[in-house]
Amino acid sequence: MSVLVYAEHDNATLNPVTLSVLAAAKELDGDITVLVAGKGCGAVAEAAAKAEGVSKVLCADNDAYEHQLAENIADLVAEVGADYSHILAAATTTGKNFAPRVAALLDVAQISEISDVVDGDTFRRPIYAGNAIATVKCTDAKKVITVRGTSFDGVAAEGGSASVENLDVVKESGLSTFIGEELAKSDRPELTAADIVISGGRGMGNGDNFEILYKVADKLGAAVGASRAAVDAGFVPNDMQVGQTGKIVAPQLYIAVGISGAIQHLAGMKDSKVIVAINKDEEAPIFQVADYGLVADLFEAVPELDSKL
Amino acid sequence: MKVLVPIKRVIDYNVKVRVKADHSGVDLANVKMAMNPFCEIAVEEAVRLKEKGVVTEIVAVSVGPKAAQEQLRTAMALGADRSILVETDEATQPLGIAKALKAIVDEEKPELVILGKQAIDDDNNQTGQMLAALTGMAQGTFASEVNVEEGKVKVTREIDGGLQTIELKLPAVVTTDLRLNEPRYASLPNIMKAKKKPMDVKSPADLGVDLTPRVTIEKVETPAERKAGVMVGSVDELVDKLKNEAKVI
């Protein structure tokens, strides 16, 4: 088996989720090649070459790949991937955007968000918002797969010594153009990679009240998340949303504050090691999954928690 | 311009699913079914574009069982002008659906196809991207804002770090995220009118597509249950438990 792993990056640094994808790739027992596509992404290729288990890095450095536009990336991956039995990408918005396009270009099925590798053809993945786990088998000649990062412990970022080969394949479809982006800036750890996450829901009342969560987060070195209700109410930006349609997290500690615990929210956090719920409604479904539950007014409990850490 | 809106019949999002005892799948007998929430947003967006005068005709399409007629009627009650059902009893998968939709696109020649970003049953998030690949169209996935301009469409996408805006050449495929709009409810007069709107029923064979599943489901299981936790009486007790029992802070 030969595995092609698509590297996730921002043209400057390798996103740690790629190390988790490499861990999934390792379970396939094949030769692992990493593809880095971007603009000025040499440092990313160097970083990928150092990751454990990588035997080769292909670097496609061109203006056409700068913003990871699906049309160009899919054409590139479909061409480069022709020599591989498995093509893996992270189940991030980037991976989910181009991987199905690659699969269709190759006329094969795509398997989304795998949480387990059974063998080269068989994988496990959550369905129905994580309320069922399906074992699926795909007999297509090639497997195009996205990997749920939180389900695999990443390989070591150092220790490898793969060679870097430059690719001059340029795919410019001319179908789409990048106009601009608005990225949320934060000094706190990235939500999907944080060891501790503290999230607020509709119970927070408004965006200013999230300040009390930020204070606790800064003491704990935690990332701050939110439920869909809090995002839809405009309290916080959408990239903080944890759930079926937001981000999937599995930290050591997840603190849910003023979150009732709808199925869609649980889908994004129920694999956390320890779950704490603070809610004034003792009937809230979140208490059914919480390891430690505290029935209290969050506006009293959270500042008290802050003072006692 | 003409817009094609593919929709899917799925289990209602509020239903707590039960895995069948023989692990062959999820029990769908006597369970409330509905239009996939992301598809509702797609229909709403198409209707809003029509109300703005950008769109002249909305065609709803579904690939699925006979019962999906119900969801197509809902789409027409919300404002779609007519609908097409590609009827099949086979379990549908994204690649097969995308191929059936490509055949419809070839016939109908819409300038825009709007789909939901994912169905809440299989959670695949693939069909729109696959359709775009098969038809050679540009794609704007996870859209939270769509603006149609002369020969182009500007799409603001929800990405992991925030928002990204791209411009696509028409014809194009757009998939909807939750924040694109708030779908309306169908009024009773519109539900009555929808009964008279035309619905075309086709078979996969009419379209010359093979919907045979590429992925077989070997087993469906209930995820591991979490052990029941404890309720604490005070913040002090909580901090103590986290420090000394769970050892996570």
Coordinates of C-alpha atoms in Angstrom, one line a residue:
Chain A
M1 CA 0.0 0.0 0.0
S2 CA 1.1 3.5 -0.7
V3 CA -0.4 6.4 1.1
L4 CA -0.6 10.1 0.1
V5 CA -1.3 12.5 3.0
Y6 CA -2.3 16.0 2.2
A7 CA -0.7 18.5 4.6
E8 CA -2.8 21.1 6.3
H9 CA -1.1 24.5 6.7
D10 CA -1.3 28.2 6.4
N11 CA 1.8 28.5 4.1
A12 CA 4.0 29.1 7.1
T13 CA 3.5 26.4 9.6
L14 CA 2.3 22.8 9.5
N15 CA -1.1 22.4 11.3
P16 CA -0.7 19.7 14.0
V17 CA -3.8 18.0 12.7
T18 CA -1.6 16.7 9.9
L19 CA 0.3 14.7 12.6
S20 CA -3.0 13.0 13.5
V21 CA -3.7 12.2 9.8
L22 CA -0.2 10.7 9.7
A23 CA -1.0 8.5 12.7
A24 CA -4.0 7.1 10.8
A25 CA -1.8 6.7 7.7
K26 CA 0.7 4.7 9.7
E27 CA -2.1 2.2 10.6
L28 CA -2.4 1.4 6.9
D29 CA 1.2 -0.1 6.9
G30 CA 2.2 1.6 3.7
D31 CA 4.8 3.9 2.4
I32 CA 3.8 7.5 3.4
T33 CA 4.2 10.5 1.1
V34 CA 3.1 13.9 2.2
L35 CA 1.9 16.5 -0.3
V36 CA 2.4 20.1 0.6
A37 CA 0.6 22.6 -1.8
G38 CA 0.7 26.3 -1.2
K39 CA 2.6 29.4 -1.9
G40 CA 6.0 30.0 -0.2
C41 CA 5.4 26.8 1.7
G42 CA 9.0 25.6 1.8
A43 CA 9.1 25.7 5.7
V44 CA 6.0 23.6 5.8
A45 CA 7.6 21.0 3.6
E46 CA 10.7 21.0 5.8
A47 CA 8.5 20.5 8.9
A48 CA 6.6 17.7 7.2
A49 CA 9.9 15.9 6.3
K50 CA 10.8 15.8 10.0
A51 CA 7.5 14.1 11.1
E52 CA 7.7 10.5 12.2
G53 CA 7.1 7.8 9.5
V54 CA 7.1 10.1 6.4
S55 CA 9.3 8.7 3.6
K56 CA 8.9 11.5 1.1
V57 CA 7.5 15.0 0.8
L58 CA 6.2 16.5 -2.4
C59 CA 6.1 20.3 -2.5
A60 CA 3.9 22.1 -5.0
D61 CA 4.7 25.8 -4.6
N62 CA 2.6 28.0 -6.8
D63 CA 0.3 31.0 -6.7
A64 CA -2.5 28.7 -7.8
Y65 CA -2.4 26.9 -4.4
E66 CA -2.0 29.8 -2.1
H67 CA -5.6 29.8 -0.8
Q68 CA -6.3 26.1 -1.1
L69 CA -9.1 26.7 -3.7
A70 CA -10.8 23.4 -4.1
E71 CA -10.8 23.4 -7.9
N72 CA -7.0 23.7 -8.2
I73 CA -6.1 21.5 -5.2
A74 CA -8.5 18.7 -6.3
D75 CA -7.0 18.7 -9.8
L76 CA -3.5 18.5 -8.3
V77 CA -4.3 15.8 -5.8
A78 CA -6.2 13.7 -8.4
E79 CA -3.2 13.8 -10.6
V80 CA -0.5 13.1 -8.0
G81 CA -2.7 10.6 -6.2
A82 CA -3.0 8.4 -9.3
D83 CA 0.0 6.4 -8.0
Y84 CA -1.3 5.8 -4.5
S85 CA -3.8 3.4 -3.0
H86 CA -5.0 5.7 -0.2
I87 CA -5.3 9.5 -0.2
L88 CA -5.8 11.0 3.3
A89 CA -6.7 14.5 4.4
A90 CA -7.8 16.0 7.7
A91 CA -11.5 16.4 8.2
T92 CA -11.1 20.2 8.5
T93 CA -13.0 22.7 6.3
T94 CA -10.0 22.5 3.8
G95 CA -10.1 18.7 3.6
K96 CA -13.8 18.4 3.5
N97 CA -13.8 21.0 0.7
F98 CA -11.5 19.3 -1.8
A99 CA -11.5 15.5 -0.9
P100 CA -14.9 14.7 -2.3
R101 CA -14.0 16.6 -5.5
V102 CA -10.9 14.4 -5.8
A103 CA -12.9 11.3 -5.2
A104 CA -15.4 12.2 -7.9
L105 CA -12.6 13.0 -10.4
L106 CA -11.2 9.6 -9.7
D107 CA -14.7 8.0 -9.9
V108 CA -14.4 6.5 -6.4
A109 CA -16.3 6.8 -3.2
Q110 CA -15.1 9.1 -0.4
I111 CA -15.1 8.1 3.2
S112 CA -15.6 11.0 5.6
E113 CA -14.3 11.6 9.1
I114 CA -12.9 8.2 10.0
S115 CA -12.3 7.6 13.7
D116 CA -10.7 4.2 13.3
V117 CA -8.7 2.1 10.8
V118 CA -9.8 -1.5 10.8
D119 CA -7.8 -2.6 7.7
G120 CA -6.9 -1.2 4.3
D121 CA -10.5 -1.3 3.1
T122 CA -12.5 -1.0 6.3
F123 CA -12.9 2.0 8.6
R124 CA -15.1 3.2 11.4
R125 CA -16.9 6.5 11.3
P126 CA -19.6 8.3 13.4
I127 CA -23.0 8.9 11.7
Y128 CA -26.2 10.5 12.9
A129 CA -24.4 13.2 14.9
G130 CA -22.2 10.6 16.6
N131 CA -25.2 8.6 17.9
A132 CA -24.1 5.6 15.9
I133 CA -20.7 4.3 14.8
A134 CA -20.7 2.6 11.3
T135 CA -18.1 0.2 10.2
V136 CA -17.8 0.7 6.4
K137 CA -16.0 -1.2 3.8
C138 CA -15.0 0.3 0.5
T139 CA -13.7 -1.9 -2.4
D140 CA -13.0 0.9 -4.8
A141 CA -9.4 0.7 -6.2
K142 CA -8.5 3.9 -4.4
K143 CA -9.6 5.2 -1.1
V144 CA -10.1 8.9 -0.6
I145 CA -10.5 9.5 3.1
T146 CA -10.8 12.4 5.6
V147 CA -9.6 11.7 9.1
R148 CA -11.1 13.0 12.3
G149 CA -8.1 14.6 14.0
T150 CA -9.3 14.1 17.6
S151 CA -9.6 10.3 17.1
F152 CA -5.9 9.7 16.5
D153 CA -2.9 10.7 18.7
G154 CA -0.5 12.5 16.4
V155 CA 2.8 11.1 15.4
A156 CA 6.0 12.8 16.7
A157 CA 6.7 16.1 14.9
E158 CA 10.5 15.5 15.1
G159 CA 12.8 12.6 14.3
G160 CA 12.0 11.9 10.6
S161 CA 14.3 12.7 7.8
A162 CA 12.3 12.4 4.5
S163 CA 13.5 14.0 1.3
V164 CA 11.7 17.0 -0.2
E165 CA 11.0 16.9 -3.9
N166 CA 9.6 19.9 -5.7
L167 CA 6.7 19.4 -8.0
D168 CA 6.1 21.7 -10.9
V169 CA 2.6 20.6 -11.7
V170 CA 0.5 23.7 -12.0
K171 CA -3.3 23.4 -12.0
E172 CA -5.1 26.6 -12.5
S173 CA -8.8 26.0 -13.3
G174 CA -9.7 29.6 -13.6
L175 CA -13.1 28.8 -12.1
S176 CA -12.7 30.5 -8.8
T177 CA -10.8 33.5 -7.3
F178 CA -9.9 34.3 -3.8
I179 CA -11.3 37.7 -2.7
G180 CA -10.4 38.0 1.0
E181 CA -10.7 36.5 4.4
E182 CA -11.5 37.5 7.9
L183 CA -9.7 35.4 10.5
A184 CA -10.5 35.5 14.1
K185 CA -7.4 36.4 16.1
S186 CA -6.8 34.8 19.5
D187 CA -3.8 34.3 21.9
R188 CA -5.5 31.3 23.4
P189 CA -4.7 27.7 22.1
E190 CA -6.5 26.5 19.0
L191 CA -9.9 25.0 19.9
T192 CA -9.4 21.5 18.3
A193 CA -5.9 21.1 19.8
A194 CA -6.4 22.5 23.3
D195 CA -6.1 20.2 26.4
I196 CA -8.8 22.2 28.2
V197 CA -11.8 23.8 26.6
I198 CA -14.4 26.0 28.3
S199 CA -17.6 26.6 26.4
G200 CA -20.5 28.9 26.9
G201 CA -24.1 28.6 25.6
R202 CA -27.2 30.6 25.5
G203 CA -27.1 30.9 29.3
M204 CA -24.3 33.4 29.0
G205 CA -26.9 36.0 28.1
N206 CA -24.7 38.2 25.8
G207 CA -21.2 38.4 24.2
D208 CA -19.8 40.6 27.0
N209 CA -20.5 38.0 29.6
F210 CA -18.0 35.6 27.8
E211 CA -15.4 37.7 29.5
I212 CA -15.8 35.6 32.6
L213 CA -15.0 32.5 30.6
Y214 CA -12.0 34.1 29.0
K215 CA -10.6 34.9 32.5
V216 CA -10.9 31.2 33.6
A217 CA -9.5 30.1 30.2
D218 CA -6.4 32.2 30.6
K219 CA -5.8 30.8 34.1
L220 CA -6.1 27.2 32.8
G221 CA -4.4 27.8 29.4
A222 CA -7.7 26.7 27.8
A223 CA -9.4 27.5 24.5
V224 CA -12.9 28.9 24.6
G225 CA -15.8 27.4 22.6
A226 CA -19.5 28.0 22.2
S227 CA -22.7 26.2 21.5
R228 CA -24.7 27.0 18.3
A229 CA -27.2 28.9 20.3
A230 CA -24.5 31.3 21.5
V231 CA -23.1 31.7 18.0
D232 CA -26.6 32.2 16.4
A233 CA -27.4 34.8 19.1
G234 CA -24.3 36.7 17.9
F235 CA -22.5 36.4 21.3
V236 CA -19.3 35.0 19.6
P237 CA -18.0 34.3 16.1
N238 CA -19.0 31.0 14.4
D239 CA -15.4 29.6 14.3
M240 CA -15.9 29.0 18.1
Q241 CA -18.8 26.6 17.6
V242 CA -18.4 23.1 19.0
G243 CA -20.8 20.5 17.6
Q244 CA -22.0 18.4 14.6
T245 CA -21.8 21.4 12.3
G246 CA -18.9 23.1 14.1
K247 CA -15.7 21.8 15.4
I248 CA -15.1 18.4 17.0
V249 CA -13.0 18.5 20.2
A250 CA -11.8 15.9 22.5
P251 CA -9.8 17.6 25.2
Q252 CA -8.7 16.3 28.6
L253 CA -11.2 18.6 30.3
Y254 CA -14.3 20.2 28.8
I255 CA -16.3 22.7 30.9
A256 CA -19.8 23.4 29.6
V257 CA -21.2 26.6 31.0
G258 CA -24.9 27.5 30.4
I259 CA -25.2 24.8 27.7
S260 CA -28.3 22.5 27.8
G261 CA -26.6 19.7 25.8
A262 CA -28.5 19.3 22.6
I263 CA -27.6 16.2 20.4
Q264 CA -25.9 18.5 18.0
H265 CA -23.6 20.0 20.7
L266 CA -22.8 16.6 22.3
A267 CA -21.7 15.3 18.8
G268 CA -18.8 17.7 19.0
M269 CA -17.5 17.1 22.6
K270 CA -18.7 13.8 24.1
D271 CA -15.3 12.2 23.5
S272 CA -13.7 14.6 26.0
K273 CA -11.9 12.8 28.8
V274 CA -13.6 14.7 31.7
I275 CA -16.7 16.7 31.2
V276 CA -17.9 19.3 33.7
A277 CA -21.3 21.0 33.4
I278 CA -22.4 24.1 35.2
N279 CA -26.0 24.9 34.6
K280 CA -28.9 26.2 36.8
D281 CA -31.4 23.7 35.2
E282 CA -30.8 20.4 36.9
E283 CA -32.9 18.7 34.2
A284 CA -30.5 19.8 31.4
P285 CA -29.4 16.8 29.2
I286 CA -25.7 17.9 29.6
F287 CA -25.7 16.4 33.1
Q288 CA -26.3 12.9 31.6
V289 CA -22.8 13.0 30.0
A290 CA -21.0 15.1 32.6
D291 CA -18.5 13.5 35.0
Y292 CA -19.0 16.4 37.4
G293 CA -22.1 18.4 37.4
L294 CA -22.8 21.6 39.4
V295 CA -26.3 23.0 39.6
A296 CA -25.7 26.7 40.1
D297 CA -26.1 30.2 38.5
L298 CA -23.1 30.5 36.2
F299 CA -22.7 34.2 37.0
E300 CA -21.9 33.2 40.6
A301 CA -20.2 29.9 40.0
V302 CA -17.8 31.0 37.2
P303 CA -16.3 34.0 39.0
E304 CA -16.0 31.8 42.1
L305 CA -14.2 29.1 40.1
D306 CA -11.9 31.8 38.7
S307 CA -11.0 33.0 42.2
K308 CA -10.2 29.5 43.4
L309 CA -7.9 28.3 40.6
Chain B
M1 CA -31.6 32.3 -14.3
K2 CA -32.6 28.8 -13.3
V3 CA -31.6 27.3 -9.9
L4 CA -31.5 23.6 -9.1
V5 CA -32.0 22.7 -5.4
P6 CA -31.3 19.1 -4.5
I7 CA -32.9 18.0 -1.2
K8 CA -32.9 14.9 1.0
R9 CA -35.4 13.1 3.1
V10 CA -33.8 12.3 6.5
I11 CA -34.8 11.4 10.1
D12 CA -36.1 14.5 11.9
Y13 CA -33.2 16.2 13.7
N14 CA -34.9 16.1 17.1
V15 CA -35.2 12.3 17.1
K16 CA -32.9 10.3 19.2
V17 CA -31.8 7.5 16.9
R18 CA -31.8 3.9 17.9
V19 CA -29.3 1.3 16.5
K20 CA -31.0 -1.9 15.4
A21 CA -30.3 -4.9 17.6
D22 CA -28.8 -6.8 14.7
H23 CA -26.4 -4.0 14.0
S24 CA -27.5 -3.7 10.4
G25 CA -28.3 0.0 10.7
V26 CA -30.5 2.6 12.5
D27 CA -34.1 1.9 13.1
L28 CA -36.1 4.1 10.8
A29 CA -39.5 2.3 11.1
N30 CA -42.2 4.7 12.4
V31 CA -39.7 7.5 12.9
K32 CA -40.6 11.0 12.0
M33 CA -38.9 12.0 8.8
A34 CA -38.3 15.5 7.4
M35 CA -36.4 17.6 5.0
N36 CA -32.7 17.8 5.9
P37 CA -32.2 21.1 7.8
F38 CA -29.3 22.2 5.5
C39 CA -31.5 21.5 2.4
E40 CA -34.2 23.8 3.9
I41 CA -31.7 26.5 4.0
A42 CA -30.8 25.8 0.4
V43 CA -34.5 26.1 -0.7
E44 CA -34.8 29.3 1.3
E45 CA -31.8 30.9 -0.4
A46 CA -33.1 30.0 -3.8
V47 CA -36.5 31.5 -2.9
R48 CA -34.8 34.7 -1.7
L49 CA -32.8 35.0 -4.9
K50 CA -36.1 34.7 -6.8
E51 CA -37.7 37.4 -4.7
K52 CA -34.8 39.6 -5.5
G53 CA -35.5 39.1 -9.1
V54 CA -32.1 37.3 -9.8
V55 CA -33.7 33.9 -10.3
T56 CA -36.6 33.1 -12.5
E57 CA -37.2 29.4 -11.9
I58 CA -36.5 27.0 -9.0
V59 CA -36.4 23.3 -9.6
A60 CA -36.2 21.0 -6.5
V61 CA -34.9 17.5 -7.0
S62 CA -34.5 14.5 -4.8
V63 CA -32.8 11.1 -5.3
G64 CA -34.5 8.6 -3.0
P65 CA -37.5 6.6 -2.1
K66 CA -41.1 7.3 -3.3
A67 CA -41.8 8.9 0.1
A68 CA -39.4 11.7 -0.7
Q69 CA -42.3 13.2 -2.7
E70 CA -43.4 14.6 0.6
Q71 CA -40.2 16.6 1.0
L72 CA -40.4 17.8 -2.6
R73 CA -44.0 19.0 -2.0
T74 CA -42.6 20.9 1.0
A75 CA -40.0 22.5 -1.1
M76 CA -42.7 23.6 -3.6
A77 CA -44.8 24.9 -0.8
L78 CA -41.8 27.0 0.3
G79 CA -41.4 28.4 -3.2
A80 CA -39.9 25.9 -5.7
D81 CA -41.7 26.1 -9.0
R82 CA -41.5 22.4 -9.9
S83 CA -39.7 19.2 -8.9
I84 CA -38.1 16.0 -10.0
L85 CA -37.9 12.8 -8.1
V86 CA -35.3 10.3 -9.1
E87 CA -36.9 7.3 -7.5
T88 CA -34.9 4.4 -6.1
D89 CA -35.2 2.0 -3.3
E90 CA -31.5 1.5 -3.2
A91 CA -29.6 3.1 -0.3
T92 CA -28.2 6.3 -1.8
Q93 CA -24.6 7.4 -1.5
P94 CA -23.0 10.7 -2.4
L95 CA -21.2 9.6 -5.6
G96 CA -24.4 7.9 -7.0
I97 CA -26.5 10.9 -6.1
A98 CA -23.9 13.3 -7.6
K99 CA -24.1 11.3 -10.9
A100 CA -27.9 11.4 -10.9
L101 CA -27.8 15.1 -10.3
K102 CA -25.2 15.6 -13.1
A103 CA -27.7 14.0 -15.5
I104 CA -30.4 16.4 -14.3
V105 CA -28.0 19.3 -14.6
D106 CA -27.2 18.2 -18.2
E107 CA -30.9 18.3 -19.0
E108 CA -32.0 21.3 -17.1
K109 CA -28.9 23.5 -17.5
P110 CA -29.3 25.5 -14.3
E111 CA -26.8 28.4 -13.7
L112 CA -26.7 27.7 -10.0
V113 CA -27.1 24.5 -7.9
I114 CA -27.6 25.1 -4.2
L115 CA -27.3 22.1 -1.8
G116 CA -27.0 21.7 1.9
K117 CA -23.5 21.2 3.1
Q118 CA -24.3 17.8 4.7
A119 CA -27.1 15.5 5.5
I120 CA -27.6 15.0 9.2
D121 CA -28.0 11.2 8.8
D122 CA -24.8 10.1 7.0
D123 CA -22.9 13.3 7.9
N124 CA -20.8 12.9 4.7
N125 CA -20.5 16.4 3.5
Q126 CA -19.6 15.3 -0.1
T127 CA -22.4 15.5 -2.6
G128 CA -22.1 19.2 -3.6
Q129 CA -18.3 18.9 -4.1
M130 CA -18.8 15.7 -6.1
L131 CA -21.4 17.3 -8.3
A132 CA -19.1 20.2 -9.0
A133 CA -16.3 17.9 -10.0
L134 CA -18.5 15.8 -12.3
T135 CA -20.0 18.9 -14.0
G136 CA -16.7 20.8 -14.1
M137 CA -18.2 23.7 -12.1
A138 CA -16.7 25.9 -9.5
Q139 CA -17.8 25.2 -5.9
G140 CA -18.6 27.5 -2.9
T141 CA -19.0 25.2 0.1
F142 CA -20.2 26.1 3.6
A143 CA -21.7 29.3 2.4
S144 CA -22.9 31.9 4.9
E145 CA -23.5 34.6 2.3
V146 CA -24.2 34.4 -1.4
N147 CA -24.3 37.3 -3.9
V148 CA -25.0 36.8 -7.5
E149 CA -23.5 39.3 -9.8
E150 CA -23.1 39.5 -13.6
G151 CA -22.0 36.0 -14.7
K152 CA -20.5 35.4 -11.3
V153 CA -21.4 34.6 -7.7
K154 CA -19.5 35.8 -4.6
V155 CA -19.6 33.3 -1.8
T156 CA -18.5 33.9 1.9
R157 CA -17.5 30.6 3.3
E158 CA -17.3 29.5 6.9
I159 CA -13.7 28.1 7.4
D160 CA -11.9 26.9 10.5
G161 CA -10.2 30.1 11.2
G162 CA -13.1 32.4 10.4
L163 CA -14.6 33.5 7.0
Q164 CA -13.3 33.4 3.5
T165 CA -14.8 35.1 0.4
I166 CA -14.3 33.7 -3.1
E167 CA -15.8 34.5 -6.4
L168 CA -17.0 31.8 -8.7
K169 CA -17.8 31.7 -12.4
L170 CA -21.3 30.7 -13.2
P171 CA -22.6 28.0 -13.5
A172 CA -21.5 27.0 -10.0
V173 CA -22.4 24.8 -7.1
V174 CA -23.0 26.3 -3.7
T175 CA -23.5 24.4 -0.4
T176 CA -25.2 26.0 2.5
D177 CA -24.0 26.4 6.1
L178 CA -26.5 27.0 9.0
R179 CA -26.0 30.7 9.2
L180 CA -26.8 31.5 5.5
N181 CA -30.4 32.3 6.4
E182 CA -33.4 31.5 8.5
P183 CA -35.9 29.2 6.5
R184 CA -39.5 30.3 6.5
Y185 CA -42.5 28.2 7.3
A186 CA -44.9 27.0 4.5
S187 CA -48.3 28.6 4.9
L188 CA -51.5 26.6 4.4
P189 CA -52.5 28.3 1.1
N190 CA -49.0 27.6 -0.2
I191 CA -49.1 24.0 0.9
M192 CA -52.4 23.7 -1.1
K193 CA -50.9 25.4 -4.1
A194 CA -47.9 23.1 -4.0
K195 CA -50.2 20.1 -4.6
K196 CA -50.9 21.4 -8.1
K197 CA -47.2 22.2 -9.0
P198 CA -45.7 19.6 -11.4
M199 CA -43.5 16.8 -10.2
D200 CA -41.6 14.6 -12.6
V201 CA -40.7 11.1 -11.5
K202 CA -37.7 9.4 -13.2
S203 CA -35.8 6.3 -12.6
P204 CA -32.0 6.1 -12.4
A205 CA -32.2 4.0 -15.6
D206 CA -33.9 6.9 -17.4
L207 CA -30.9 9.0 -16.6
G208 CA -28.5 6.2 -17.4
V209 CA -26.8 6.2 -14.0
D210 CA -25.8 3.4 -11.7
L211 CA -26.6 4.0 -8.1
T212 CA -25.1 0.8 -6.7
P213 CA -23.5 1.6 -3.4
R214 CA -19.7 1.7 -3.5
V215 CA -19.4 1.5 0.3
T216 CA -21.0 -1.3 2.2
I217 CA -22.0 -0.9 5.8
E218 CA -20.7 -3.9 7.7
K219 CA -22.0 -3.0 11.1
V220 CA -23.6 -0.1 13.0
E221 CA -23.1 0.1 16.7
T222 CA -24.1 2.4 19.6
P223 CA -21.1 4.4 20.7
A224 CA -19.6 3.6 24.1
E225 CA -21.8 5.0 26.9
R226 CA -20.2 7.4 29.3
K227 CA -20.3 6.4 32.9
A228 CA -22.8 8.3 35.0
G229 CA -21.0 11.2 36.7
V230 CA -21.5 12.8 40.1
M231 CA -23.2 16.0 41.1
V232 CA -21.1 18.3 43.3
G233 CA -22.5 20.7 45.8
S234 CA -20.1 23.7 45.5
V235 CA -17.4 25.2 43.4
D236 CA -14.8 24.2 46.1
E237 CA -15.8 20.6 45.8
L238 CA -15.6 20.9 41.9
V239 CA -12.1 22.3 42.0
D240 CA -11.0 19.7 44.6
K241 CA -12.4 16.8 42.4
L242 CA -10.7 18.2 39.2
K243 CA -7.4 18.6 41.1
N244 CA -7.3 15.4 43.1
E245 CA -9.7 12.9 41.6
A246 CA -9.6 13.6 37.8
K247 CA -6.2 15.3 38.0
V248 CA -6.9 17.4 34.9
I249 CA -6.0 20.8 36.3

